[in-house]
Short mmCIF file of C-alpha atoms and ligand atoms in Angstrom, two decimals:
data_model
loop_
_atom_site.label_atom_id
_atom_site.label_comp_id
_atom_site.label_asym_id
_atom_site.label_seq_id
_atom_site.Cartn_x
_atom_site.Cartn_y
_atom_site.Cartn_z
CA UNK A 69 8.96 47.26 -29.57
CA UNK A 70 9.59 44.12 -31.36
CA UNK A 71 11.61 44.36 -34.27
CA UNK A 72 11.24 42.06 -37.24
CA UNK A 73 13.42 41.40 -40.26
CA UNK A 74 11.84 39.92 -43.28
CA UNK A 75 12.41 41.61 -46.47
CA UNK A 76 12.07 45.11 -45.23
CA UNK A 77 11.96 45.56 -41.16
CA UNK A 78 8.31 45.82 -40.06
CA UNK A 79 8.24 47.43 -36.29
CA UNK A 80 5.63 46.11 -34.16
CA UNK A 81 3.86 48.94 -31.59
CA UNK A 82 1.34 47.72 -28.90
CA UNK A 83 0.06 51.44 -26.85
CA UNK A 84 -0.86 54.28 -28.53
CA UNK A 85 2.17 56.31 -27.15
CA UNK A 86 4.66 54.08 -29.11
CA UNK A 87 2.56 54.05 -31.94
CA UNK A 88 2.33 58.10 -31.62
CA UNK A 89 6.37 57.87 -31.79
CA UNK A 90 6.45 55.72 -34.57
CA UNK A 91 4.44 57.56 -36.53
CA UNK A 92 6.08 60.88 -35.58
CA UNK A 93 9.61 59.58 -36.49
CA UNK A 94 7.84 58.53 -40.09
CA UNK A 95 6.55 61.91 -40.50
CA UNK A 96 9.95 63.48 -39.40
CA UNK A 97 11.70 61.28 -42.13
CA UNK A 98 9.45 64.04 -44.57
CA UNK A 99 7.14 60.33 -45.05
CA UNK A 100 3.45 60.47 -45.86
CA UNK A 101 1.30 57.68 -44.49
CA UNK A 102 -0.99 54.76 -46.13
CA UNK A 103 -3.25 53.17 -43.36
CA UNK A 104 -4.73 49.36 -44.18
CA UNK A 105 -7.08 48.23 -41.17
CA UNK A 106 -6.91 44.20 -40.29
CA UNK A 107 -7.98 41.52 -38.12
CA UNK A 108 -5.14 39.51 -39.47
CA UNK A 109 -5.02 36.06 -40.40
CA UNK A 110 -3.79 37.85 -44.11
CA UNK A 111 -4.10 36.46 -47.48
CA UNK A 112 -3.42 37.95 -50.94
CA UNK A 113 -6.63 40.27 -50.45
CA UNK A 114 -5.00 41.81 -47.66
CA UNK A 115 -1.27 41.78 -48.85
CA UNK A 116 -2.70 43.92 -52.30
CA UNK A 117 -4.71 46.64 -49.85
CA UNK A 118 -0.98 47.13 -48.12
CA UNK A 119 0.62 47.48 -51.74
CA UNK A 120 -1.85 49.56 -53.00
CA UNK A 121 -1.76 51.76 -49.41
CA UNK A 122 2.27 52.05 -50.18
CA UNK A 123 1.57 53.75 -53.75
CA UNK A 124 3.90 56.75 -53.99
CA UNK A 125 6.45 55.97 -51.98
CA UNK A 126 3.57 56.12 -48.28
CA UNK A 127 4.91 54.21 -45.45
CA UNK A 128 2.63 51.82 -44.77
CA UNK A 129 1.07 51.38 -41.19
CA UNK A 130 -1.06 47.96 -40.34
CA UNK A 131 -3.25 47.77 -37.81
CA UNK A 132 -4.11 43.88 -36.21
CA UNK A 133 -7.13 44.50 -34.40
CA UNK A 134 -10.50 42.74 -34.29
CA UNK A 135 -12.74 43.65 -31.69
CA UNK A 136 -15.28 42.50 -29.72
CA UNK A 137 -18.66 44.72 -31.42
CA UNK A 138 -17.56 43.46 -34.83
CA UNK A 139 -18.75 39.93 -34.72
CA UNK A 140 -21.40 38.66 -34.64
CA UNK A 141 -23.68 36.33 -31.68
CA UNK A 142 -22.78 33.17 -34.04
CA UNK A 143 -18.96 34.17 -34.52
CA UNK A 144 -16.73 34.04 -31.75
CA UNK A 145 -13.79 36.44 -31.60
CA UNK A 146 -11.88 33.98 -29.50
CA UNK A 147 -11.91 31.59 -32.53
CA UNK A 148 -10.93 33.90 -35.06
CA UNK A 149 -8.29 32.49 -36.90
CA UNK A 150 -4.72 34.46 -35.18
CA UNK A 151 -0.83 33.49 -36.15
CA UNK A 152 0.86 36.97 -35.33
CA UNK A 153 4.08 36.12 -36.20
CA UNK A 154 3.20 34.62 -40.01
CA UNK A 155 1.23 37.68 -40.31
CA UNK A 156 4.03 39.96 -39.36
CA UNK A 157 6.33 37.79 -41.67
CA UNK A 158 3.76 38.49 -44.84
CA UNK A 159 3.59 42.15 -43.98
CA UNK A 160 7.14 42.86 -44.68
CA UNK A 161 7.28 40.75 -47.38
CA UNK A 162 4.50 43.53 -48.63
CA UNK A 163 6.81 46.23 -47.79
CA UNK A 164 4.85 47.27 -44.49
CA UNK A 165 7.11 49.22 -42.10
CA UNK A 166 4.80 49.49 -38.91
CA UNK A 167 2.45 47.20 -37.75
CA UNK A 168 0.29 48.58 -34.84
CA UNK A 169 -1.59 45.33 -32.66
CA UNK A 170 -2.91 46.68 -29.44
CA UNK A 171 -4.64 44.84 -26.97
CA UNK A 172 -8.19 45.53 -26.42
CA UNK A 173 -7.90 47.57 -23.74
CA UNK A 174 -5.22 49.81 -25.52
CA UNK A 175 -8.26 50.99 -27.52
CA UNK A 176 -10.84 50.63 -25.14
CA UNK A 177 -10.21 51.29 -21.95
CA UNK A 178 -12.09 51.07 -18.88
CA UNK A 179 -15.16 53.19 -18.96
CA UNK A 180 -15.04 53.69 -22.79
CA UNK A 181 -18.25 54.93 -23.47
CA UNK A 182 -18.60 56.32 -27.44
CA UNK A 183 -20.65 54.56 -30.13
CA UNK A 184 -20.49 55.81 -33.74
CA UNK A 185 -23.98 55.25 -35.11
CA UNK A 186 -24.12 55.25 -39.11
CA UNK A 187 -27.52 55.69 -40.67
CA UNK A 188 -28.39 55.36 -44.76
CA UNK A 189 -25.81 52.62 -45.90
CA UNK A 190 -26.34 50.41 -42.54
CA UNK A 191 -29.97 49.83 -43.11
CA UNK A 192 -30.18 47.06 -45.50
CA UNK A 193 -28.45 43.19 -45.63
CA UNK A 194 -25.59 42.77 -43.09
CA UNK A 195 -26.75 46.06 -40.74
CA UNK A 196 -30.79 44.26 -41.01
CA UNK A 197 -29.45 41.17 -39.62
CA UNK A 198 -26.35 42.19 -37.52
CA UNK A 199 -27.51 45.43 -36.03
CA UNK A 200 -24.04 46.78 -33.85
CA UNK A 201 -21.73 45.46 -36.29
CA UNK A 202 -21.50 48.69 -38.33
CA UNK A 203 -21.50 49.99 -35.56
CA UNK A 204 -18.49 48.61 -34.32
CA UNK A 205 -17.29 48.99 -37.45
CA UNK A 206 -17.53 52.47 -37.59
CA UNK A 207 -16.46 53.09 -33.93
CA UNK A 208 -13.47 51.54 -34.29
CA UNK A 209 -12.12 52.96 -37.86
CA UNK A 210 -12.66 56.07 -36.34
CA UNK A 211 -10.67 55.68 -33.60
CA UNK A 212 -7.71 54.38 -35.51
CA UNK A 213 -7.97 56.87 -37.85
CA UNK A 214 -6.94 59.47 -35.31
CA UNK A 215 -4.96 57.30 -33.88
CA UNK A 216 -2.68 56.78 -37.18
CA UNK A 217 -3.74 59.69 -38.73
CA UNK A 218 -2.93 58.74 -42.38
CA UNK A 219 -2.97 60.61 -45.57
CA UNK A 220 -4.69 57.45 -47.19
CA UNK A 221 -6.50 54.63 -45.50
CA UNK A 222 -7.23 51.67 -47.98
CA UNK A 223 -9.86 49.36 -47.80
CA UNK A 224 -10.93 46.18 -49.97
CA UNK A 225 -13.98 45.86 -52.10
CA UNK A 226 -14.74 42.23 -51.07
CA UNK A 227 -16.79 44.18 -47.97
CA UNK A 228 -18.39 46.25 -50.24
CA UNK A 229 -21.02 47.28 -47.20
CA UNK A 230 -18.58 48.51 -45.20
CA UNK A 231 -17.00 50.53 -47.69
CA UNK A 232 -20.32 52.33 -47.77
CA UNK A 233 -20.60 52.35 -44.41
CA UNK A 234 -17.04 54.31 -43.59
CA UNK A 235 -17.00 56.91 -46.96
CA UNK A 236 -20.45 57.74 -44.98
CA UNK A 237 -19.17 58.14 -41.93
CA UNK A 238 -15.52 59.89 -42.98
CA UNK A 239 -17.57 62.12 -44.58
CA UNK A 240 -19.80 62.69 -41.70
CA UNK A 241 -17.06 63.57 -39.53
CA UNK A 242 -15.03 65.09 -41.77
CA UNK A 243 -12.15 62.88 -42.11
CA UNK A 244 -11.32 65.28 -45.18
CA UNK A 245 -7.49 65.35 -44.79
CA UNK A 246 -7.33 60.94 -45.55
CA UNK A 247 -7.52 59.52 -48.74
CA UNK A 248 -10.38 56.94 -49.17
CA UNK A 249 -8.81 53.90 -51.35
CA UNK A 250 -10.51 51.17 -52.17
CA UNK A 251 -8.56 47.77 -53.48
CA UNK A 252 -10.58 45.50 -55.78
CA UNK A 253 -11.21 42.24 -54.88
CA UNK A 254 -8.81 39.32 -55.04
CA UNK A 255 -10.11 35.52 -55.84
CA UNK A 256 -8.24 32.46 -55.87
CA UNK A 257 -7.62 30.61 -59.72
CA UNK A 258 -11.42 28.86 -59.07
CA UNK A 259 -12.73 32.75 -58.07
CA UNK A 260 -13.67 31.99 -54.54
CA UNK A 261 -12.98 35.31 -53.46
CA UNK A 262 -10.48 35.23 -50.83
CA UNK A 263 -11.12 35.49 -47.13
CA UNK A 264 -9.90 34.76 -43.72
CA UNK A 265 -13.25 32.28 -43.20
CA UNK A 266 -12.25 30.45 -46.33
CA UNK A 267 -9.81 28.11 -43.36
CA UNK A 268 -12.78 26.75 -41.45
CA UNK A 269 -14.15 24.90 -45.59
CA UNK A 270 -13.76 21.35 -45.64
CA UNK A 271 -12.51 20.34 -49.07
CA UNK A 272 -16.30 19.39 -50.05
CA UNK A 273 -17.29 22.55 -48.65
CA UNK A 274 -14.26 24.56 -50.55
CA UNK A 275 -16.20 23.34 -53.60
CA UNK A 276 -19.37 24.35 -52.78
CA UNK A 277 -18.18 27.82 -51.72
CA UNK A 278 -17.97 28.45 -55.50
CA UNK A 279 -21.22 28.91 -55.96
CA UNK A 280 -21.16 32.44 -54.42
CA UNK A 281 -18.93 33.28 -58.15
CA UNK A 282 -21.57 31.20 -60.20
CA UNK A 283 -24.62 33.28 -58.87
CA UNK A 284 -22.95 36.38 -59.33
CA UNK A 285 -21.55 35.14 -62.88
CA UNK A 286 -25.82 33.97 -63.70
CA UNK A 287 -27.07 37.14 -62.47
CA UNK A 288 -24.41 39.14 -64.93
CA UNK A 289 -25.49 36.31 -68.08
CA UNK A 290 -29.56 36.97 -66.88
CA UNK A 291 -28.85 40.63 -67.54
CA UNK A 292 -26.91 40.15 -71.08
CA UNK A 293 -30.13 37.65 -71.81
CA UNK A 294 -31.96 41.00 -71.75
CA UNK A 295 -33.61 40.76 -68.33
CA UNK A 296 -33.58 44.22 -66.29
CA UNK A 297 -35.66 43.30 -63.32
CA UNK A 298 -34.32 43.54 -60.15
CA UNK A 299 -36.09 41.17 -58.60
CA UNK A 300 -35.80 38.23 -61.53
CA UNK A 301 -31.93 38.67 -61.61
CA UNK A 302 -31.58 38.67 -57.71
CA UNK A 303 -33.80 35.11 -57.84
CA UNK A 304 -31.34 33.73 -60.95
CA UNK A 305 -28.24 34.40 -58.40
CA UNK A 306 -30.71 33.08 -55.44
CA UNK A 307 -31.55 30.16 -57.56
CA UNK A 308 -27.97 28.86 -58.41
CA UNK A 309 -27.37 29.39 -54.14
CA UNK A 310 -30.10 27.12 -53.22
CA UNK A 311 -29.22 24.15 -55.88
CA UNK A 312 -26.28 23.67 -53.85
CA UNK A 313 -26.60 21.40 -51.03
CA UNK A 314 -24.04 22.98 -49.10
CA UNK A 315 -25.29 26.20 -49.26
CA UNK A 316 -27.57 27.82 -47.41
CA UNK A 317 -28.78 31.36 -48.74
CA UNK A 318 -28.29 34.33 -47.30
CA UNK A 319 -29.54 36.64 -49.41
CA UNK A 320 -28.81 37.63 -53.31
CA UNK A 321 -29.55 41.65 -53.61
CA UNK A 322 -29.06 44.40 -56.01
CA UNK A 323 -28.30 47.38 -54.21
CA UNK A 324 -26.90 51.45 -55.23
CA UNK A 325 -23.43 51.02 -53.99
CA UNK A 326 -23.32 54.30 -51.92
CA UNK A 327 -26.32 54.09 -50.28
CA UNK A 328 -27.04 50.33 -50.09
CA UNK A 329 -30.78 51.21 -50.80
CA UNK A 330 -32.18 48.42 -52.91
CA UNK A 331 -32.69 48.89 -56.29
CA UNK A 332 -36.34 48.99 -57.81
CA UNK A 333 -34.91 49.20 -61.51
CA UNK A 334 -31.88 48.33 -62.86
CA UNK A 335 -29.57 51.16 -63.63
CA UNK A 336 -25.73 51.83 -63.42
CA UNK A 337 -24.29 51.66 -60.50
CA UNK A 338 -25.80 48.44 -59.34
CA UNK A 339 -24.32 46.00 -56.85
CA UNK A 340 -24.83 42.70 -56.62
CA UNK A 341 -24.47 41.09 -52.86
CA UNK A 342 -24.53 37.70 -51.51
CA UNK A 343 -24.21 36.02 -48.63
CA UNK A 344 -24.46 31.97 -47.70
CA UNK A 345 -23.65 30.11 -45.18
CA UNK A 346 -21.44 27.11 -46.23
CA UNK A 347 -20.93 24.53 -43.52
CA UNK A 348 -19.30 26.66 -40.42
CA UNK A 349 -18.56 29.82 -42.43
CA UNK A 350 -20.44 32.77 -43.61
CA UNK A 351 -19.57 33.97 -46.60
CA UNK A 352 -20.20 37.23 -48.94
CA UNK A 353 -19.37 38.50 -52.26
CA UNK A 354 -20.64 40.68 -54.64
CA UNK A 355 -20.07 42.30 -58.11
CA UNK A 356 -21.06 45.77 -59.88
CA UNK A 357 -23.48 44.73 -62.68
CA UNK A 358 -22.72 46.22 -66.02
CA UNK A 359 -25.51 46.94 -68.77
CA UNK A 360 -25.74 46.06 -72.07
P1 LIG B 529 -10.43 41.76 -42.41
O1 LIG B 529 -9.12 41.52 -41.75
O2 LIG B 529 -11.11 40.53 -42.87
O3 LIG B 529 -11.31 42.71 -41.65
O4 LIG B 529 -10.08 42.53 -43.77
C1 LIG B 529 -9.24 43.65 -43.78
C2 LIG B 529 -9.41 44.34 -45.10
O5 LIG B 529 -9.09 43.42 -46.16
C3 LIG B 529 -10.83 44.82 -45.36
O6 LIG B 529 -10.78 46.10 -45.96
C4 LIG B 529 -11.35 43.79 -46.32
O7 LIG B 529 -12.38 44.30 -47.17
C5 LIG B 529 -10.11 43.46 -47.11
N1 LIG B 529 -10.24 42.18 -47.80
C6 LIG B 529 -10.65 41.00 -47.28
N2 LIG B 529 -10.70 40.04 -48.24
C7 LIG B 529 -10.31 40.64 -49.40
C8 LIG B 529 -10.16 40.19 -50.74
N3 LIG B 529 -10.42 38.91 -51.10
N4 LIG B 529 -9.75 41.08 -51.67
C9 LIG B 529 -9.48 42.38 -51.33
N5 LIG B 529 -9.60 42.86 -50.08
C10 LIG B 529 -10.01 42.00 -49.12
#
């Protein structure tokens, strides 16, 4: 165990036996536990989901784990953007006390051979174009879940599919005992919301990335114009996407939060969701849309 002093010591575990100990010494200490899973490379988004996991006085366990099923044929895992040690430094300057970054074999190990599946929420926009990635998703959330076994895992609203796609499968497989906590999201002063990808923007690009906030911000102004179809409020957002050079669209989709199904009338809760490639990133956002 490495053992690093920032703020607050934040112990790093690598296996899942010292991360077993770690946790039982917490729990021994009469702690309860807030969970935040990571890839790293952590920015204000990320630092809020740890505050918000150490509510109440929870000791707050990190995980710094991306693996392989997660990204996608375009995205390279290898080039993910990785600087352990500043990470490490801005987790105890949010008050984390354990940080848990395995190796991938640590969590799957030779013959590993389990696939969590989630149907309803995975159909639509990132699960119709990157099939396994919820799936990986899911798979691996599970497994640190019983791994850490918290009373509250957090996670942030900026991956608002995701969300959808673990409260479906916690609930599937009754993951009753852990808190489901969701942080909003967190933008820069412009309101690009924030995100590990946001490194890989040129400065020209930076600018265009903004016009993920201006379609969601038409799309809200379409519906206080009086417009309530679906389908002319998704081509407003579409529409400010595609008159930026920079940008290609994604998509631009009102969708029920829970179940990702997309909406055929307008009615609260409605998501907004869109995704664009700028340059070499791929970036999403979305918004709930509020009625008149
Ligand atoms: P990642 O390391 O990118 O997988 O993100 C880890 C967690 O941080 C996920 O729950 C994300 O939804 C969350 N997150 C990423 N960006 C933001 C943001 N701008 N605001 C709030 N949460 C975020």
């Amino acid at each position: 165990m490495d053992t690093i002093t920032d703020t607050r010591p934040c112990t790093v575990v690598r296996t899942r036996d010292e991360l077993r100990a770690a946790i039982g010494a917490l729990r021994s200490a009469g702690r309860q536990v807030g969970f935040v899973p990571t890839m790293g490379a952590f920015h204000d988004g990320h630092l809020s989901l740890m505050r918000h996991a150490a509510a109440d006085g929870h000791a707050v366990v990190v995980s710094l784990f991306g693996s392989p099923p997660q990204f996608s044929p375009t995205e390279d895992l290898s080039a993910y953007p990785r600087d352990e040690q500043r990470d490490l430094a801005l987790a105890a300057t949010a008050g984390v006390e354990l940080v848990f970054a395995p190796p991938a074999h640590e969590v799957y190990p030779d013959r590993f051979g389990t696939t969590i599946r989630v149907d309803g929420p995975t159909r639509t926009l990132e699960g119709a174009t990157r099939p396994d990635h919820f799936a990986g998703v899911a798979t691996v959330v599970a497994k640190l879940l019983n791994m850490v076994r918290p009373d509250r895992v957090v996670f942030g609203q900026k991956d608002a599919q995701q969300v959808a796609v673990v409260r479906r499968m916690m609930c599937d497989l009754d993951f009753d005992d852990v808190e489901l906590v969701i942080g909003p999201i967190v933008r820069e002063a412009d309101g690009l919301a924030m995100s590990s990808r946001n490194v890989y923007l040129s400065p020209q690009e930076r600018v265009a990335a903004l016009a993920l906030r201006r379609a969601l911000d038409a799309a809200q102004a379409t519906i206080d114009g009086g417009e309530h179809d679906p389908r002319k409020i998704e081509r407003a957002a579409h529409s400010v996407l595609s008159a930026e050079p920079r940008c290609t669209p994604d998509y631009a989709t009102i969708v029920h939060p829970d179940t990702f199904v997309v909406a055929d009338n307008l009615a609260e809760p409605s998501l907004l969701c869109v995704a664009a490639r700028i340059g070499p990133a791929r970036l999403i956002d979305n918004q709930r849309l509020t009625l008149a």
